[in-house]
XYZ file of N, CA and C in Angstrom:
285
model
N -82.426 -38.848 37.724
C -82.810 -39.580 36.458
C -82.546 -38.688 35.268
N -81.948 -39.329 34.218
C -81.662 -38.566 33.019
C -82.984 -38.494 32.100
N -83.104 -37.277 31.498
C -84.277 -37.137 30.651
C -84.122 -37.812 29.404
N -85.213 -38.436 28.909
C -85.166 -39.065 27.596
C -84.892 -38.088 26.451
N -83.906 -38.310 25.565
C -83.589 -37.405 24.477
C -84.746 -37.237 23.399
N -84.927 -36.006 23.064
C -85.859 -35.819 21.955
C -84.911 -35.789 20.716
N -85.207 -36.655 19.723
C -84.515 -36.715 18.523
C -84.927 -35.618 17.603
N -83.829 -34.909 17.027
C -84.245 -33.820 16.234
C -85.214 -34.090 15.081
N -86.123 -33.097 14.874
C -87.272 -33.333 13.958
C -86.760 -33.644 12.473
N -85.731 -33.020 12.099
C -85.252 -33.309 10.791
C -84.674 -34.707 10.530
N -84.686 -35.577 11.577
C -84.186 -36.948 11.554
C -85.416 -37.873 11.476
N -86.532 -37.436 11.450
C -87.774 -38.367 11.555
C -87.860 -39.381 10.455
N -87.646 -38.885 9.191
C -87.789 -39.833 8.043
C -86.669 -40.811 8.059
N -85.397 -40.345 8.304
C -84.276 -41.200 8.290
C -84.456 -42.222 9.412
N -84.857 -41.857 10.562
C -84.972 -42.762 11.694
C -86.043 -43.745 11.395
N -87.212 -43.187 10.872
C -88.352 -44.224 10.579
C -87.935 -45.191 9.662
N -87.222 -44.809 8.471
C -86.785 -45.825 7.548
C -85.805 -46.756 8.111
N -84.887 -46.418 8.901
C -83.904 -47.334 9.599
C -84.613 -48.385 10.525
N -85.541 -47.756 11.289
C -86.324 -48.664 12.190
C -87.172 -49.649 11.494
N -87.773 -49.218 10.369
C -88.516 -50.147 9.545
C -87.629 -51.266 8.913
N -86.441 -50.866 8.420
C -85.461 -51.844 7.847
C -85.069 -52.828 8.927
N -84.732 -52.319 10.039
C -84.294 -53.213 11.202
C -85.485 -54.156 11.532
N -86.641 -53.573 11.721
C -87.771 -54.444 12.186
C -87.972 -55.555 11.115
N -87.953 -55.157 9.779
C -88.230 -56.182 8.810
C -87.118 -57.284 8.751
N -85.971 -56.846 8.887
C -84.732 -57.760 8.969
C -84.805 -58.724 10.143
N -85.220 -58.204 11.222
C -85.314 -59.020 12.502
C -86.663 -59.671 12.723
N -87.551 -59.504 11.886
C -88.882 -60.026 12.046
C -89.675 -59.506 13.222
N -89.376 -58.250 13.542
C -90.049 -57.569 14.599
C -91.107 -56.502 14.084
N -91.743 -55.886 14.885
C -92.784 -54.934 14.635
C -92.363 -53.561 15.090
N -92.733 -52.457 14.442
C -92.543 -51.150 14.972
C -93.941 -50.494 15.005
N -94.050 -49.454 15.702
C -95.255 -48.738 15.823
C -94.905 -47.262 15.904
N -95.858 -46.493 15.317
C -95.564 -45.021 15.310
C -96.813 -44.271 16.000
N -96.596 -43.525 16.973
C -97.637 -42.738 17.644
C -97.532 -41.263 17.253
N -98.631 -40.684 16.975
C -98.674 -39.201 16.850
C -99.546 -38.618 18.049
N -98.963 -37.804 18.822
C -99.726 -37.351 19.997
C -99.753 -35.799 20.002
N -100.927 -35.327 20.113
C -101.186 -33.872 20.068
C -101.640 -33.436 21.469
N -100.992 -32.314 21.871
C -101.396 -31.652 23.195
C -102.640 -30.882 22.869
N -103.735 -31.272 23.363
C -105.027 -30.424 23.059
C -105.100 -29.155 23.794
N -105.648 -28.174 23.156
C -105.896 -26.787 23.829
C -104.478 -26.085 24.033
N -103.497 -26.412 23.283
C -102.173 -25.736 23.375
C -102.271 -24.288 23.097
N -102.982 -23.820 22.152
C -103.095 -22.490 21.704
C -103.965 -21.707 22.830
N -104.881 -22.381 23.306
C -105.788 -21.811 24.337
C -104.964 -21.469 25.632
N -104.135 -22.421 25.962
C -103.276 -22.250 27.094
C -102.290 -21.078 26.897
N -101.783 -20.950 25.670
C -100.861 -19.866 25.460
C -101.549 -18.478 25.512
N -102.723 -18.464 25.009
C -103.481 -17.169 25.042
C -103.890 -16.879 26.461
N -104.463 -17.870 27.186
C -104.908 -17.629 28.568
C -103.870 -17.416 29.596
N -102.725 -18.156 29.512
C -101.760 -18.169 30.558
C -100.341 -17.691 30.100
N -100.180 -17.635 28.759
C -98.783 -17.211 28.343
C -97.875 -18.353 28.104
N -96.758 -18.058 27.360
C -95.932 -19.173 26.968
C -95.113 -19.709 28.117
N -94.758 -18.986 29.170
C -93.985 -19.696 30.291
C -94.768 -20.834 30.889
N -96.051 -20.627 31.136
C -96.770 -21.689 31.792
C -97.091 -22.863 30.788
N -97.310 -22.427 29.596
C -97.533 -23.418 28.462
C -96.351 -24.256 28.316
N -95.244 -23.680 28.246
C -93.906 -24.441 28.169
C -93.699 -25.333 29.312
N -94.148 -24.945 30.469
C -94.039 -25.853 31.665
C -94.974 -26.992 31.567
N -96.178 -26.711 31.056
C -97.151 -27.901 30.859
C -96.541 -28.800 29.914
N -96.103 -28.324 28.730
C -95.535 -29.198 27.728
C -94.248 -29.943 28.164
N -93.454 -29.331 29.011
C -92.246 -29.915 29.603
C -92.636 -31.089 30.523
N -93.622 -30.840 31.324
C -94.228 -31.907 32.224
C -94.648 -33.069 31.497
N -95.386 -32.755 30.362
C -95.924 -33.893 29.442
C -94.734 -34.593 28.861
N -93.789 -33.987 28.357
C -92.571 -34.610 27.801
C -91.979 -35.496 28.871
N -91.757 -35.042 30.035
C -91.207 -35.765 31.140
C -91.955 -37.029 31.461
N -93.335 -36.823 31.541
C -94.128 -38.144 31.843
C -94.074 -39.060 30.714
N -94.138 -38.610 29.432
C -94.075 -39.419 28.326
C -92.661 -40.123 28.300
N -91.708 -39.368 28.416
C -90.301 -39.979 28.165
C -89.897 -40.971 29.335
N -90.435 -40.692 30.557
C -90.100 -41.765 31.635
C -90.797 -43.090 31.387
N -91.764 -43.144 30.499
C -92.396 -44.419 30.077
C -92.019 -45.044 28.762
N -90.892 -44.401 28.134
C -90.408 -44.972 26.927
C -89.276 -45.845 27.226
N -88.952 -46.677 26.296
C -87.737 -47.609 26.437
C -86.584 -46.932 25.738
N -85.343 -47.365 26.043
C -84.137 -46.625 25.485
C -84.124 -46.862 23.965
N -84.705 -47.899 23.390
C -84.669 -48.073 21.991
C -85.735 -47.272 21.184
N -86.596 -46.641 21.953
C -87.654 -45.904 21.343
C -87.173 -44.522 20.932
N -87.914 -43.849 20.097
C -87.505 -42.443 19.692
C -88.717 -41.492 19.886
N -88.368 -40.270 20.385
C -89.283 -39.235 20.534
C -88.965 -38.041 19.746
N -89.924 -37.524 19.022
C -89.767 -36.336 18.190
C -90.752 -35.254 18.610
N -90.405 -34.018 18.524
C -91.323 -32.985 18.657
C -91.400 -32.336 17.317
N -92.561 -32.546 16.655
C -92.807 -32.110 15.244
C -93.450 -30.738 15.091
N -94.011 -30.302 16.232
C -94.695 -28.965 16.197
C -94.724 -28.488 17.696
N -95.036 -27.388 17.993
C -95.142 -26.925 19.412
C -96.080 -27.801 20.264
N -97.083 -28.300 19.530
C -98.167 -29.147 20.323
C -98.237 -30.569 19.792
N -97.188 -31.038 19.014
C -97.345 -32.355 18.488
C -95.961 -33.074 18.625
N -96.217 -34.441 19.002
C -95.021 -35.277 19.197
C -95.196 -36.525 18.388
N -94.155 -37.153 17.896
C -94.217 -38.487 17.340
C -93.279 -39.432 18.114
N -93.813 -40.583 18.396
C -93.039 -41.562 19.182
C -92.923 -42.847 18.240
N -91.728 -43.298 18.013
C -91.526 -44.573 17.276
C -91.110 -45.601 18.299
N -91.834 -46.623 18.404
C -91.728 -47.730 19.405
C -90.953 -48.864 18.474
N -89.773 -49.268 18.886
C -88.963 -50.140 18.127
C -88.980 -51.525 18.736
N -88.619 -52.523 17.924
C -88.436 -53.801 18.397
C -89.578 -54.561 19.103
N -90.740 -54.247 18.678
C -91.909 -54.873 19.321
C -92.046 -56.408 18.802
N -92.309 -57.359 19.677
C -92.411 -58.682 19.325
C -93.805 -59.232 18.960
N -94.877 -58.426 19.294
C -96.225 -58.786 18.949
C -97.137 -57.600 18.684
N -98.179 -57.881 18.009
C -99.156 -56.733 17.805
C -99.668 -56.261 19.000
N -99.770 -57.138 20.117
C -100.372 -56.698 21.413
C -99.526 -55.589 22.142
N -98.216 -55.566 21.824
C -97.318 -54.480 22.381
C -97.573 -53.156 21.698
N -98.289 -53.047 20.595
C -98.537 -51.858 19.834
C -99.649 -51.054 20.447
N -100.506 -51.692 21.327
C -101.694 -51.059 21.847
C -101.336 -50.326 23.187
């Protein structure tokens, strides 16, 4: 299975604007999620970066396997991710 690509952080504003424009033009909805890995710094201090990176890598894998190909995943900080869900047809899909 191919890993879901993480869009480069410097493209977040451009991608968000494009997705908003496309959603507006097509009468669709988009949603943006900000997800923070709790206790990231505590994990680094207690167990070191190799284990912390493995935990974050597993989190990204679990997250990315549940995203659609039209969605976008950004890593905006060591412990923070932004997901843009594109082309939603109803508010119910944003929850």
